[in-house]
Structures are given as structure tokens and as C-alpha cells.
Coordinates of C-alpha atoms in Angstrom, one line a residue:
Chain A
X218 CA 11.6 -19.0 15.0
X219 CA 9.2 -16.2 14.0
X220 CA 10.7 -12.8 13.1
X221 CA 8.4 -9.7 12.7
X222 CA 9.0 -7.3 9.9
X223 CA 11.4 -4.4 10.7
X224 CA 8.4 -2.0 10.5
X225 CA 6.4 -3.8 12.8
X226 CA 5.7 -2.4 16.3
X227 CA 3.7 -5.2 17.8
X228 CA 4.8 -5.9 21.3
X229 CA 6.4 -2.5 22.3
X230 CA 5.4 -0.6 25.4
X231 CA 4.8 3.0 25.1
X232 CA 4.5 5.4 28.2
X233 CA 2.0 7.8 27.5
X234 CA 2.0 11.3 29.4
X235 CA -1.0 12.9 27.5
X236 CA -3.1 15.4 29.2
X237 CA -6.2 15.7 26.9
X238 CA -8.5 12.7 26.8
X239 CA -9.3 13.3 23.3
X240 CA -5.6 13.1 22.3
X241 CA -5.2 10.0 24.6
X242 CA -8.3 8.3 23.0
X243 CA -6.7 9.0 19.6
X244 CA -3.4 7.4 20.7
X245 CA -5.0 4.3 22.4
X246 CA -7.1 3.6 19.3
X247 CA -4.0 3.9 16.9
X248 CA -1.8 1.8 19.3
X249 CA -4.4 -1.0 19.5
X250 CA -4.0 -1.3 15.7
X251 CA -0.4 -1.3 16.0
X252 CA -0.1 -3.9 18.8
X253 CA 1.8 -1.4 21.1
X254 CA 0.7 -1.8 24.6
X255 CA 0.3 1.8 26.4
X256 CA 1.2 2.5 30.0
X257 CA -0.4 5.9 31.2
X258 CA 1.9 8.2 33.1
X259 CA 0.5 10.5 35.8
X260 CA 2.4 13.2 37.7
X261 CA 3.8 12.0 40.9
X262 CA 2.8 8.2 40.1
X263 CA 5.6 5.8 39.6
X264 CA 5.5 3.8 36.5
X265 CA 6.3 0.0 37.0
X266 CA 7.0 -1.1 33.3
X267 CA 10.0 -0.4 31.1
X268 CA 8.9 1.5 28.2
X269 CA 10.2 1.3 24.6
X270 CA 9.0 4.8 23.8
X271 CA 7.6 7.8 25.6
X272 CA 4.9 10.1 24.3
X273 CA 5.3 13.5 26.3
X274 CA 2.7 16.2 26.1
X275 CA 4.1 19.6 26.4
X276 CA 1.1 20.4 28.6
X277 CA 3.1 18.6 31.5
X278 CA 6.3 20.9 30.9
X279 CA 8.3 22.0 32.5
X280 CA 8.9 18.9 34.6
X281 CA 10.6 19.5 37.7
X282 CA 13.1 16.9 36.5
X283 CA 13.1 14.7 33.5
X284 CA 14.0 11.9 36.1
X285 CA 10.2 12.2 37.1
X286 CA 9.6 10.1 34.0
X287 CA 12.1 7.7 35.1
X288 CA 12.9 6.6 31.6
X289 CA 15.5 4.0 30.7
X290 CA 18.7 5.1 28.9
X291 CA 18.1 5.4 25.2
X292 CA 14.2 5.6 25.4
X293 CA 13.1 7.9 22.7
X294 CA 10.9 10.7 23.6
X295 CA 8.1 11.9 21.0
X296 CA 7.1 15.5 22.0
X297 CA 3.4 16.3 21.7
X298 CA 3.3 20.0 20.8
X299 CA 0.5 22.5 21.4
X300 CA 2.2 25.6 20.5
X301 CA 5.3 26.2 18.4
X302 CA 6.5 29.2 20.3
X303 CA 10.3 29.3 21.3
X304 CA 9.9 29.4 25.0
X305 CA 7.8 26.1 25.0
X306 CA 10.0 24.5 22.3
X307 CA 13.1 25.4 24.5
X308 CA 11.4 23.2 27.1
X309 CA 10.6 20.4 24.8
X310 CA 14.4 20.6 23.4
X311 CA 15.6 19.8 27.1
X312 CA 14.0 16.3 26.6
X313 CA 16.2 15.6 23.3
X314 CA 13.1 14.6 21.5
X315 CA 13.3 12.0 18.7
X316 CA 10.2 12.9 17.1
X317 CA 7.2 15.2 17.5
X318 CA 3.4 15.5 16.7
X319 CA 1.2 18.4 16.8
X320 CA -1.9 18.4 19.0
X321 CA -5.1 17.7 18.5
X322 CA -3.6 14.1 17.8
X323 CA -5.3 12.0 15.0
X324 CA -4.3 8.4 13.9
X325 CA -2.4 10.0 10.9
X326 CA 0.9 10.7 11.9
X327 CA 1.5 8.4 14.9
X328 CA 2.8 5.5 13.1
X329 CA 5.4 7.6 11.2
X330 CA 6.5 9.5 14.5
X331 CA 7.2 6.2 16.1
X332 CA 9.0 4.7 13.3
X333 CA 11.2 7.9 13.2
X334 CA 11.7 7.9 17.0
X335 CA 12.8 4.2 17.1
X336 CA 15.2 4.8 14.2
X337 CA 16.7 7.8 15.8
X338 CA 17.1 6.1 19.0
X339 CA 18.8 3.2 17.2
X340 CA 21.4 5.4 15.3
X341 CA 22.0 7.4 18.4
X342 CA 22.7 4.3 20.3
X343 CA 24.7 3.1 17.5
X344 CA 26.8 6.4 17.2
X345 CA 27.5 6.4 20.8
X346 CA 28.9 2.9 20.7
X347 CA 30.8 3.7 17.7
X348 CA 32.2 6.8 19.7
X349 CA 33.1 4.8 22.6
X350 CA 35.0 2.2 20.5
X351 CA 36.8 4.9 18.6
X352 CA 37.9 6.4 21.9
X353 CA 39.0 3.0 23.1
X354 CA 41.1 2.8 19.8
X355 CA 42.5 6.0 20.5
X356 CA 43.8 5.2 23.9
X357 CA 45.2 2.3 22.5
X358 CA 47.2 3.7 19.8
X359 CA 50.4 3.9 22.0
X360 CA 50.0 0.2 22.6
X361 CA 49.9 -0.5 19.0
X362 CA 52.9 1.8 18.4
X363 CA 54.9 -0.1 21.0
X364 CA 53.8 -3.6 19.6
X365 CA 54.8 -2.4 15.9
X366 CA 58.2 -1.2 17.1
X367 CA 58.8 -4.4 19.2
X368 CA 58.2 -6.5 16.0
X369 CA 60.2 -4.2 13.7
X370 CA 63.3 -4.5 16.1
X371 CA 63.0 -7.9 16.7
X372 CA 62.8 -9.1 13.0
X373 CA 64.4 -6.1 11.6
X374 CA 61.7 -5.0 9.2
X375 CA 59.9 -2.0 8.2
X376 CA 56.8 -0.6 9.5
X377 CA 54.2 -1.8 7.2
X378 CA 55.7 -5.2 7.3
X379 CA 55.5 -5.3 11.0
X380 CA 51.9 -4.2 10.9
X381 CA 50.9 -6.7 8.4
X382 CA 52.3 -9.5 10.8
X383 CA 50.2 -8.1 13.7
X384 CA 47.1 -7.8 11.6
X385 CA 47.5 -11.5 10.4
X386 CA 47.7 -12.5 14.0
X387 CA 44.6 -10.5 14.9
X388 CA 42.6 -12.1 11.9
X389 CA 43.5 -16.0 12.9
X390 CA 42.9 -15.3 16.4
X391 CA 39.7 -13.5 15.7
X392 CA 40.6 -10.7 17.9
X393 CA 41.2 -6.9 17.4
X394 CA 44.4 -5.4 16.7
X395 CA 44.5 -3.6 19.8
X396 CA 44.1 -6.7 21.8
X397 CA 46.7 -8.7 20.2
X398 CA 49.2 -5.6 20.7
X399 CA 48.1 -5.5 24.6
X400 CA 48.9 -9.3 24.7
X401 CA 52.2 -9.0 22.6
X402 CA 53.3 -6.1 25.0
X403 CA 52.5 -8.3 27.9
X404 CA 54.5 -11.2 26.3
X405 CA 51.5 -13.4 26.0
X406 CA 51.1 -14.1 22.5
X407 CA 54.3 -12.8 21.1
X408 CA 55.4 -16.3 20.1
X409 CA 52.2 -16.7 18.2
X410 CA 52.5 -13.3 16.3
X411 CA 56.2 -14.0 15.6
X412 CA 55.5 -17.6 14.1
X413 CA 53.2 -16.0 11.4
Chain B
X135 CA -45.2 5.6 0.7
X136 CA -42.3 7.3 -0.6
X137 CA -39.0 6.6 1.3
X138 CA -36.9 9.3 2.2
X139 CA -33.7 10.0 0.2
X140 CA -30.3 9.9 1.7
X141 CA -27.8 11.8 -0.7
X142 CA -24.3 10.0 -1.2
X143 CA -21.5 11.2 -3.4
X144 CA -20.0 8.7 -5.9
X145 CA -16.2 9.8 -6.9
X146 CA -15.0 7.8 -10.0
X147 CA -12.8 8.7 -13.0
X148 CA -14.5 7.9 -16.3
X149 CA -11.5 9.0 -18.4
X150 CA -7.7 9.1 -17.9
X151 CA -5.3 6.2 -17.4
X152 CA -7.6 4.0 -15.2
X153 CA -10.9 4.9 -16.9
X154 CA -11.9 1.3 -17.0
X155 CA -11.5 0.8 -13.4
X156 CA -13.6 4.1 -12.8
X157 CA -16.3 2.7 -14.8
X158 CA -16.4 -0.4 -13.0
X159 CA -16.7 1.6 -9.7
X160 CA -19.6 3.5 -11.1
X161 CA -21.3 0.4 -12.4
X162 CA -20.8 -1.4 -9.1
X163 CA -22.2 1.5 -6.9
X164 CA -25.1 2.0 -9.5
X165 CA -26.3 -1.6 -9.4
X166 CA -26.3 -1.6 -5.7
X167 CA -27.9 1.8 -5.1
X168 CA -30.8 0.7 -7.7
X169 CA -31.4 -2.8 -5.7
X170 CA -31.3 -0.9 -2.3
X171 CA -33.8 1.7 -3.8
X172 CA -36.1 -1.2 -4.9
X173 CA -35.7 -3.2 -1.8
X174 CA -38.1 -3.2 1.0
X175 CA -35.4 -4.0 3.4
X176 CA -34.4 -0.4 3.4
X177 CA -36.6 2.3 4.6
X178 CA -34.8 5.1 2.6
X179 CA -33.3 5.5 -0.8
X180 CA -30.0 6.6 -1.8
X181 CA -29.4 9.5 -4.2
X182 CA -26.1 9.2 -6.1
X183 CA -24.2 12.4 -6.8
X184 CA -21.7 11.3 -9.1
X185 CA -18.6 13.1 -10.1
X186 CA -15.9 12.4 -12.5
X187 CA -12.2 13.7 -11.7
X188 CA -10.9 12.4 -15.1
X189 CA -8.1 10.9 -13.5
X190 CA -6.5 14.2 -12.6
X191 CA -5.3 13.9 -8.9
X192 CA -6.0 17.5 -8.0
X193 CA -9.5 17.2 -9.4
X194 CA -10.4 14.7 -6.7
X195 CA -10.0 17.4 -4.1
X196 CA -12.1 19.7 -6.1
X197 CA -15.1 17.4 -6.9
X198 CA -15.1 16.2 -3.1
X199 CA -15.4 19.7 -2.0
X200 CA -18.2 20.2 -4.5
X201 CA -20.1 17.1 -3.3
X202 CA -19.8 18.5 0.4
X203 CA -20.6 21.9 -0.4
X204 CA -23.6 21.5 -2.8
X205 CA -25.2 17.9 -2.0
X206 CA -25.4 17.7 1.6
X207 CA -24.2 14.0 1.4
X208 CA -22.2 12.9 4.6
X209 CA -21.0 9.7 2.9
X210 CA -18.9 9.3 -0.2
X211 CA -18.3 6.1 -2.1
X212 CA -15.2 6.1 -4.6
X213 CA -11.5 6.8 -5.3
X214 CA -9.1 4.3 -6.8
X215 CA -5.7 5.1 -6.3
X216 CA -4.0 6.0 -3.1
X217 CA -3.1 9.3 -4.4
X218 CA -6.5 10.2 -5.0
X219 CA -7.8 9.0 -1.6
X220 CA -5.1 11.4 0.1
X221 CA -6.7 14.2 -2.0
X222 CA -9.9 13.5 -0.5
X223 CA -9.0 12.7 3.1
X224 CA -8.2 16.2 4.4
X225 CA -11.8 17.2 3.1
X226 CA -13.7 14.2 4.8
X227 CA -11.7 14.7 7.9
X228 CA -12.3 18.5 8.2
X229 CA -16.0 18.2 7.4
X230 CA -16.8 15.0 9.3
X231 CA -17.6 12.8 6.2
X232 CA -17.1 9.3 5.8
X233 CA -15.4 8.1 2.8
X234 CA -16.3 4.4 1.6
X235 CA -13.1 3.2 -0.5
X236 CA -13.3 0.2 -2.3
X237 CA -9.9 -0.5 -3.7
X238 CA -7.2 -2.6 -2.4
X239 CA -4.3 -0.5 -1.3
X240 CA -1.0 -0.7 0.3
X241 CA -2.2 -0.2 4.1
X242 CA -0.3 2.0 6.7
X243 CA -3.5 4.4 7.2
X244 CA -6.3 4.5 9.3
X245 CA -8.5 7.5 9.3
X246 CA -11.6 7.5 11.3
X247 CA -13.1 9.1 8.2
X248 CA -12.4 6.3 6.0
X249 CA -14.0 2.9 5.6
X250 CA -11.5 0.6 3.7
X251 CA -13.7 -2.0 1.8
X252 CA -10.9 -3.2 -0.4
X253 CA -8.2 -5.7 0.5
X254 CA -5.5 -4.8 3.1
X255 CA -1.9 -5.8 2.2
X256 CA -2.3 -9.0 4.3
X257 CA -5.1 -10.0 1.9
X258 CA -3.3 -10.1 -1.4
X259 CA 0.5 -9.3 -1.4
X260 CA 1.5 -11.9 1.4
X261 CA -0.5 -14.8 0.1
X262 CA 0.9 -14.3 -3.4
X263 CA 4.4 -13.8 -2.3
X264 CA 4.3 -17.0 0.1
X265 CA 2.9 -18.8 -2.7
X266 CA 5.6 -17.8 -5.2
X267 CA 8.4 -18.5 -2.4
X268 CA 7.1 -22.0 -1.5
X269 CA 6.2 -23.4 -4.9
X270 CA 8.1 -21.3 -7.8
X271 CA 11.1 -19.3 -6.9
X272 CA 13.1 -17.2 -4.3
X273 CA 14.0 -14.8 -7.1
X274 CA 11.6 -12.2 -8.2
X275 CA 11.9 -9.4 -11.0
X276 CA 9.6 -6.5 -10.2
X277 CA 8.2 -4.0 -12.5
X278 CA 5.4 -1.6 -11.4
X279 CA 4.1 1.9 -11.8
X280 CA 6.0 4.9 -10.1
X281 CA 3.7 5.3 -7.1
X282 CA 2.9 4.3 -3.6
X283 CA 1.2 1.0 -4.2
X284 CA 4.1 -0.4 -6.1
X285 CA 6.7 1.0 -3.6
X286 CA 5.0 -0.4 -0.6
X287 CA 4.1 -3.9 -2.4
X288 CA 7.9 -4.1 -3.5
X289 CA 9.1 -3.1 0.1
X290 CA 6.9 -5.8 1.7
X291 CA 7.9 -8.5 -1.3
X292 CA 11.6 -7.5 -0.6
X293 CA 11.3 -8.4 3.3
X294 CA 9.7 -11.7 2.4
X295 CA 12.0 -12.7 -0.4
X296 CA 15.1 -11.5 1.9
X297 CA 13.7 -13.5 4.8
X298 CA 13.6 -16.6 2.6
X299 CA 17.3 -15.9 1.4
X300 CA 16.1 -15.0 -2.2
X301 CA 16.8 -12.0 -4.1
X302 CA 15.0 -9.0 -5.9
X303 CA 16.6 -9.5 -9.2
X304 CA 15.5 -6.0 -10.3
X305 CA 13.0 -3.4 -9.6
X306 CA 11.8 -1.3 -12.7
X307 CA 9.4 1.7 -12.4
X308 CA 7.2 3.5 -14.9
X309 CA 5.3 6.7 -14.8
X310 CA 1.5 6.2 -14.4
X311 CA 0.2 6.1 -18.0
X312 CA 3.8 5.5 -19.7
X313 CA 3.6 3.2 -22.5
X314 CA 7.3 2.7 -23.4
X315 CA 7.9 -0.8 -21.8
X316 CA 10.1 -2.1 -24.5
X317 CA 13.5 -1.5 -22.6
X318 CA 12.0 -3.5 -19.5
X319 CA 10.6 -6.4 -21.8
X320 CA 14.2 -6.4 -23.5
X321 CA 16.0 -6.7 -20.1
X322 CA 13.6 -9.7 -18.8
X323 CA 14.1 -11.4 -22.0
X324 CA 17.9 -11.0 -21.5
X325 CA 18.1 -12.0 -17.9
X326 CA 15.5 -14.6 -18.0
X327 CA 14.2 -14.3 -14.2
X328 CA 12.1 -17.1 -12.8
X329 CA 9.1 -15.0 -12.2
X330 CA 8.0 -11.3 -12.8
X331 CA 5.7 -9.4 -10.4
X332 CA 3.8 -6.8 -12.1
X333 CA 2.4 -3.8 -10.4
X334 CA 1.8 -1.6 -13.2
X335 CA -1.6 -0.2 -13.4
X336 CA -4.0 0.6 -16.1
X337 CA -2.9 1.3 -19.7
X338 CA 0.8 0.9 -18.8
X339 CA -0.1 -2.8 -17.4
X340 CA -1.8 -3.5 -20.7
X341 CA 1.1 -2.7 -22.9
X342 CA 3.5 -4.2 -20.9
X343 CA 1.6 -7.7 -20.5
X344 CA 1.1 -7.6 -24.4
X345 CA 4.9 -6.9 -25.0
X346 CA 5.9 -9.1 -22.4
X347 CA 3.9 -12.1 -24.2
X348 CA 5.1 -11.4 -27.5
X349 CA 8.7 -11.1 -26.6
X350 CA 8.9 -14.1 -24.2
X351 CA 6.9 -16.2 -26.7
X352 CA 9.4 -15.3 -29.4
X353 CA 12.3 -16.0 -27.2
X354 CA 10.8 -19.4 -26.3
X355 CA 10.8 -18.4 -22.9
X356 CA 7.9 -19.3 -20.1
X357 CA 8.3 -16.9 -17.3
X358 CA 5.2 -16.6 -14.8
X359 CA 3.6 -13.3 -14.1
X360 CA 2.3 -12.3 -10.8
X361 CA -0.3 -9.6 -10.2
X362 CA -2.4 -8.2 -7.3
X363 CA -4.7 -6.0 -9.3
X364 CA -5.4 -7.9 -12.6
X365 CA -8.9 -8.3 -13.1
X366 CA -11.4 -9.8 -15.7
X367 CA -12.6 -6.5 -17.7
X368 CA -8.7 -6.1 -18.1
X369 CA -8.2 -9.8 -19.4
X370 CA -10.6 -8.7 -21.8
X371 CA -8.8 -5.5 -22.8
X372 CA -5.6 -7.2 -23.3
X373 CA -6.7 -10.3 -25.0
X374 CA -5.2 -13.9 -24.7
X375 CA -1.8 -12.4 -24.0
X376 CA -2.8 -11.9 -20.5
X377 CA -3.5 -15.7 -19.9
X378 CA -1.3 -17.6 -17.2
X379 CA -1.0 -14.7 -14.8
X380 CA -1.1 -15.7 -11.1
X381 CA -3.4 -13.1 -9.5
X382 CA -4.1 -12.4 -5.8
X383 CA -7.5 -11.0 -4.9
X384 CA -10.3 -11.4 -2.6
X385 CA -12.9 -11.7 -5.6
X386 CA -13.1 -13.2 -9.0
X387 CA -16.1 -13.6 -11.1
X388 CA -15.8 -17.4 -11.2
X389 CA -16.2 -17.6 -7.4
X390 CA -18.6 -20.5 -6.7
X391 CA -20.9 -19.1 -4.2
X392 CA -24.9 -18.7 -4.7
X393 CA -24.5 -15.1 -3.7
X394 CA -22.1 -14.5 -6.4
X395 CA -23.8 -16.5 -9.1
X396 CA -26.8 -14.4 -8.4
X397 CA -24.7 -11.3 -8.4
X398 CA -23.3 -11.9 -11.8
X399 CA -26.4 -12.8 -13.1
X400 CA -27.9 -9.3 -12.1
X401 CA -24.6 -7.8 -13.4
X402 CA -24.7 -9.2 -16.8
X403 CA -28.5 -8.5 -17.2
X404 CA -27.7 -4.9 -16.5
X405 CA -24.2 -4.2 -18.5
X406 CA -24.6 -6.9 -21.1
X407 CA -23.7 -10.6 -21.3
X408 CA -20.2 -9.8 -22.7
X409 CA -19.5 -7.7 -19.2
X410 CA -17.7 -9.1 -16.5
X411 CA -17.8 -7.6 -12.9
X412 CA -14.3 -6.9 -11.5
X413 CA -13.0 -6.9 -7.8
X414 CA -13.1 -3.0 -7.9
X415 CA -16.7 -3.2 -9.2
X416 CA -17.8 -5.8 -6.9
X417 CA -16.0 -4.2 -4.0
X418 CA -17.8 -1.0 -4.6
X419 CA -21.1 -3.0 -4.7
X420 CA -20.1 -4.2 -1.1
X421 CA -19.1 -0.8 -0.1
X422 CA -22.7 0.6 -1.0
X423 CA -24.4 -2.4 0.8
X424 CA -22.3 -2.0 3.8
X425 CA -23.1 1.8 3.8
X426 CA -26.9 1.2 3.4
X427 CA -27.0 -1.5 6.2
X428 CA -25.0 0.7 8.5
X429 CA -27.6 3.8 8.0
X430 CA -30.4 1.3 8.3
X431 CA -28.9 -0.2 11.4
X432 CA -28.0 3.2 13.0
X433 CA -31.4 5.1 11.7
X434 CA -29.4 8.0 11.0
X435 CA -26.7 9.3 8.6
X436 CA -24.6 10.7 11.2
X437 CA -21.1 9.3 10.5
X438 CA -20.2 8.5 14.0
X439 CA -23.5 6.3 14.5
X440 CA -23.1 4.7 10.8
X441 CA -19.4 3.7 11.7
X442 CA -20.5 2.3 15.0
X443 CA -23.3 0.4 13.2
X444 CA -20.9 -1.0 10.4
X445 CA -18.5 -2.5 12.8
X446 CA -18.6 -6.1 13.0
X447 CA -21.9 -6.3 11.0
X448 CA -21.6 -9.3 8.8
X449 CA -22.9 -9.1 5.4
X450 CA -23.1 -12.2 3.1
X451 CA -21.7 -10.4 0.0
X452 CA -21.0 -12.0 -3.7
X453 CA -17.5 -12.7 -2.6
X454 CA -18.5 -14.4 0.8
X455 CA -18.9 -13.3 4.6
X456 CA -17.2 -9.6 4.9
X457 CA -17.6 -7.2 7.9
X458 CA -15.8 -4.1 8.7
X459 CA -13.4 -4.5 11.8
X460 CA -14.3 -1.9 14.1
X461 CA -10.8 -1.6 15.5
X462 CA -9.4 -0.3 12.2
X463 CA -12.1 0.3 9.9
X464 CA -10.7 -2.0 7.4
X465 CA -12.8 -5.0 5.9
X466 CA -12.3 -8.6 6.9
X467 CA -12.1 -10.5 3.5
X468 CA -11.2 -13.9 2.2
X469 CA -8.0 -14.0 0.2
X470 CA -7.8 -16.1 -3.1
X471 CA -5.3 -17.0 -5.7
X472 CA -6.2 -17.6 -9.3
X473 CA -4.7 -18.1 -12.7
X474 CA -6.1 -16.2 -15.6
X475 CA -7.2 -18.3 -18.7
X476 CA -7.4 -17.4 -22.5
X477 CA -11.3 -17.1 -22.0
X478 CA -11.0 -14.0 -19.9
X479 CA -11.7 -15.6 -16.6
X480 CA -9.6 -16.8 -13.5
X481 CA -9.3 -20.3 -12.4
X482 CA -9.1 -20.1 -8.6
X483 CA -6.6 -22.7 -7.0
X484 CA -6.5 -21.6 -3.4
X485 CA -8.5 -19.6 -0.8
X486 CA -8.3 -19.1 2.7
X487 CA -10.6 -21.2 4.9
X488 CA -12.4 -18.2 6.2
X489 CA -12.4 -14.5 6.0
X490 CA -9.0 -13.0 7.3
X491 CA -9.1 -10.0 9.7
X492 CA -7.5 -7.0 8.2
X493 CA -4.0 -6.1 9.1
X494 CA -3.2 -2.8 7.3
X495 CA 0.0 -2.1 9.5
X496 CA 1.2 -5.9 8.9
X497 CA 1.8 -6.1 12.6
X498 CA 1.3 -9.9 12.3
X499 CA 3.8 -10.1 9.4
X500 CA 6.5 -12.8 9.9
X501 CA 9.6 -12.3 7.6
X502 CA 11.4 -15.4 9.0
X503 CA 12.7 -17.9 6.4
X504 CA 10.6 -20.6 8.5
X505 CA 7.6 -18.8 7.3
X506 CA 8.1 -20.3 3.8
X507 CA 8.6 -23.9 3.1
X508 CA 12.1 -25.1 4.7
X509 CA 12.5 -27.2 1.2
X510 CA 12.6 -23.8 -0.6
X511 CA 15.6 -22.8 1.6
X512 CA 19.3 -23.9 1.1
X513 CA 22.4 -22.8 2.5
X514 CA 24.1 -20.6 -0.2
X515 CA 27.8 -19.7 1.2
X516 CA 30.3 -21.1 3.8
X517 CA 31.2 -18.7 6.4
X518 CA 34.9 -17.7 6.4
X519 CA 37.2 -18.8 9.5
X520 CA 38.8 -15.3 9.2
X521 CA 37.6 -12.3 10.7
X522 CA 38.1 -9.4 9.0
X523 CA 40.1 -6.8 10.7
X524 CA 40.2 -3.1 9.6

């Protein structure tokens, strides 16, 4: 099976909310070179495709609601700036842009802005996942503590030895420590853990 | 009747670390301009305004600015390194000029004010690395000049090698013009890599090839070397030490085409029997012809018209049919692989069946292991049955 380069953007779909026809023309030309499909957004017209990235012209700001764009969760936004005044930047910041370009647009810079946006989106998604995992683990600390105490009492051993037994059980069963602890507390895998 | 004259700029460094390539660019441009001026096929003459930035990067900006201000030229042919092209780029974009850039480069650029006549990365790096992975080794030792051409070539090489479950054994970089190559050659002799990929340019490359040849011969080692830039004039500069280098290029003097036989004859008649056109000289010759044909077709030197006229307009050049792809302003070329011989020439052992469309952003690059021969792939490790829990 073929695998494109990590730096190839071929096959991606971009939503382009671009006001000036010359800017749009520059984006079209460069996207064709990069193998990116373009979906033109217009105010009030629903977009039927699920974009991987959105280019949003600051001429369209403020949007009555960013929901107007109907972007999928995690879709990075590249802001197209016509001015660097704080009042305009404030509106742009509300979109949480992953990257930006200064108008008038030209071919140079688009590829870099796209790569940065995709990378930023990937890292943000990874961070969000990591945070969710850590929150889960934080919540399950009580369960882990209870399971360690259970093993300590049953086998009359110290805490490090009890944890080592649980860790070993988790590795052998290819589960997380939290999963094994939860099952031990409910009594389902206590025997397996004890037999290590 | 006297033909009207169209001024064009020619930018090439005739001194500095890559002066020999600068001379090639000037020779290629001059030969083409004189032929065009003498030909009845063109109803105009080209007047070359040659500027020499002497290999100094900041000078490229100055001489280009001078051409734009003083000569009225709308078209400029030349530049060699990417760093030099980047110096010229803001001027040609701001003043609506067109740069006809003859050198191969690393890609990932597409200005409306540049015609990229040299090879794109899919023309030279990809066929070379795929050949190595299929036929020689999955492990490569890289040595190159510390600039964008090497960085990007190594990046692509690493992606392909990693996809084939191979390794980049080392990546050693030298500053442009640096001649202290001994420590790298010592490391190569000590580590005995199966192959060395040389992306050094100019004098650094010549020093490295000589030292590499001497040290590996003394140690009784036979380590093949790869290059995407070595050319015939350089083989003559380096001498027999440069023999045996596997080189990827769209042009070699030994290409067996009637157009090339005639071209080499004209080149030698002008620059001496001992001279050899390089890919850079030949590509500059093509650039001038592509420009002149576009001007003739457009009937004006306006750059937008010339750009439109050049797009898709096939030219039977000495290296075979070529044309500018109007979607990205890069040239469609025929990739070739060859081995350098002790006579200062290349023996071509592979060429593509037809010209290959340029892919400057490598959008079609397939880095999967299946893209190389399955025989070259073997499983390397057994997966542990344990899941490591932290």
C-alpha cells in the first residue's frame, strides 16, 4: 500500500473563505500544485464537504458566529490578515488560528502556513488526548491506592512490592495499571494478580 | 534588415567557490544567444547584460537590481545556488521580471516570476535513492555542504530510507568552500558504510572526492559514491579519483540523441575540443531557447505573455523533449542515472521512458516500503509480547 510523504498535502480538502479574487486565484494555483482540493465558502451558503483546513479572510470578520463556518472539531484555521491593528487581531484570535498569512497572497508562504497549521492541529489534538488520559488517571488514583492496599494486606508485603505485582499483571494482560486495579477491586482478576 | 534587440540579464559567478559552474552557465547562455541571433527563425536579437556576483550572496541582489534599473531587461537568466535565487526573488517579484533559473534545486518553491528549467527533486534525488535501495543498500552515509540543497536532499533521502527500513548512518555537513574533509574521510574508513551520498558542492566536493578515493584505496575499501550534481567539467577538475560515482542528472554529454551530438559539436567548436558541456551549461542553453521561443510565440517581452507562451511549448533540446509545465513553472525532463568513468565522461545505465512531469512539492512521493523492491526488505526484530506500562 502506498504511503505519501509526511510533508505531502495531496488529497486534503481546504475550505477557502477568501474575499479578493486575486487572493483566491493565488490560492487556487498553489493548491493545484500541492494536490489540495478547494471548497469555496460564501457567507450564508452551507458547505457540504468536511474540510481538513480552513483559510479565513479577515475581511469576513466578525462572523456572527464561528459556527457559520461549520468547521469540524480540530480543523485548523489559517487567518488571512489585511491589517495588523489590535482591534482586527482581537477578532482573529477568537478563531484560535493555527497559522496566518498576510494579504495580498502569493504562492510563497502558503505551503509553510499549511504545514504549520496541520502540525499545530495535530499537536493540539495530541495534547487534548494526553490531558484526558491524565485526568482519567487522576480520577483512578483512589482505585490504584485501594488495590495496592489490598495486595499489601493479603500478602503482608510493602507498598513497592505490591505495586510491582500489579504492574507485572498489567504488563502480562496488556492492560493499564488502572484497568487491572479496577478489576482487582471488583474481584475479577485478583487471582491472576496474586498468582504472579 | 536589422532585427530589433531584446535585452536580457545573465547572472553568473565567475569567481568564488562555484566559479566553474558559473562559467558553464555563461558559456551555455552565450552559445544559445549567438545561435538565436544568427537564426532566421527568430525575428529579434537578444542582447546579454552579464553580471558577475563573484559567488558573494549579497551581490546577487545588487547585480539583479542593477540589471532591472539600468538595462531595461524583463528577463534574467542565471543564478546557481538556491541562496542566490532567494536573493533575486524579491526583486523579480516586485518589479515584474522573469528569472529563468537553470540549476537543479531542492523544490518547495513556486514563484510566478521564476521559470525553473533545471531538475526538480523528483527528477534526480528520487530515482537515485530508489536505485540504491533496490540494488545496493538500505543504509547510507551522507556528506554535504551546509545549505538548503543538502538539508532537503537529506530529508527526502531519510524518508525513503526509513520507509525501506534502512538507516542514515551519519549526516556530516561542511560549510560552503570548506576544504577540511579529513575527519569525515577518516570516519568513513573507520565505519565502512556500504555507500556514501555526496551533496557537497564546488571545491569542497573536489577535495572530498580526492581524499575519499585516496583513503579508501589505501584501506582496500570499495565504497560507491552517489551524487546529484557531479558533471563532466568537474570530473576533469578532480581527475581519475572521480571515476565510479553513481550520478543522477537530466543531462550527460554522452546522451545519444542527434540533437545532443550536434550540440556537443557546436560546444566544442566554440570552447575547445577539450571542453565538455555540463548539465548546468546545457540547462542554461535550454533556458535561453525556452525564453526566446516564448518571446517569439508571444510576440512581446511582457512577462505574463511570455509565461503563457512558454507553458507546454515542447522544445526538442539536446537532452530530449522538454517543456515548461504551466501549472507550476517547472520543466518536464527525462531523469537519467550514470556512472562516471576514468575518461571524464558518464556511462548512462538507466533513463526514464519519457519526460517526467515536475513535482516540486513531491506531492506524488510514495515513501512506503513497497515502493522499493520487496527483496531489499527483511524483518529486523521480533515484537515483545509484553506491553510496557509506565
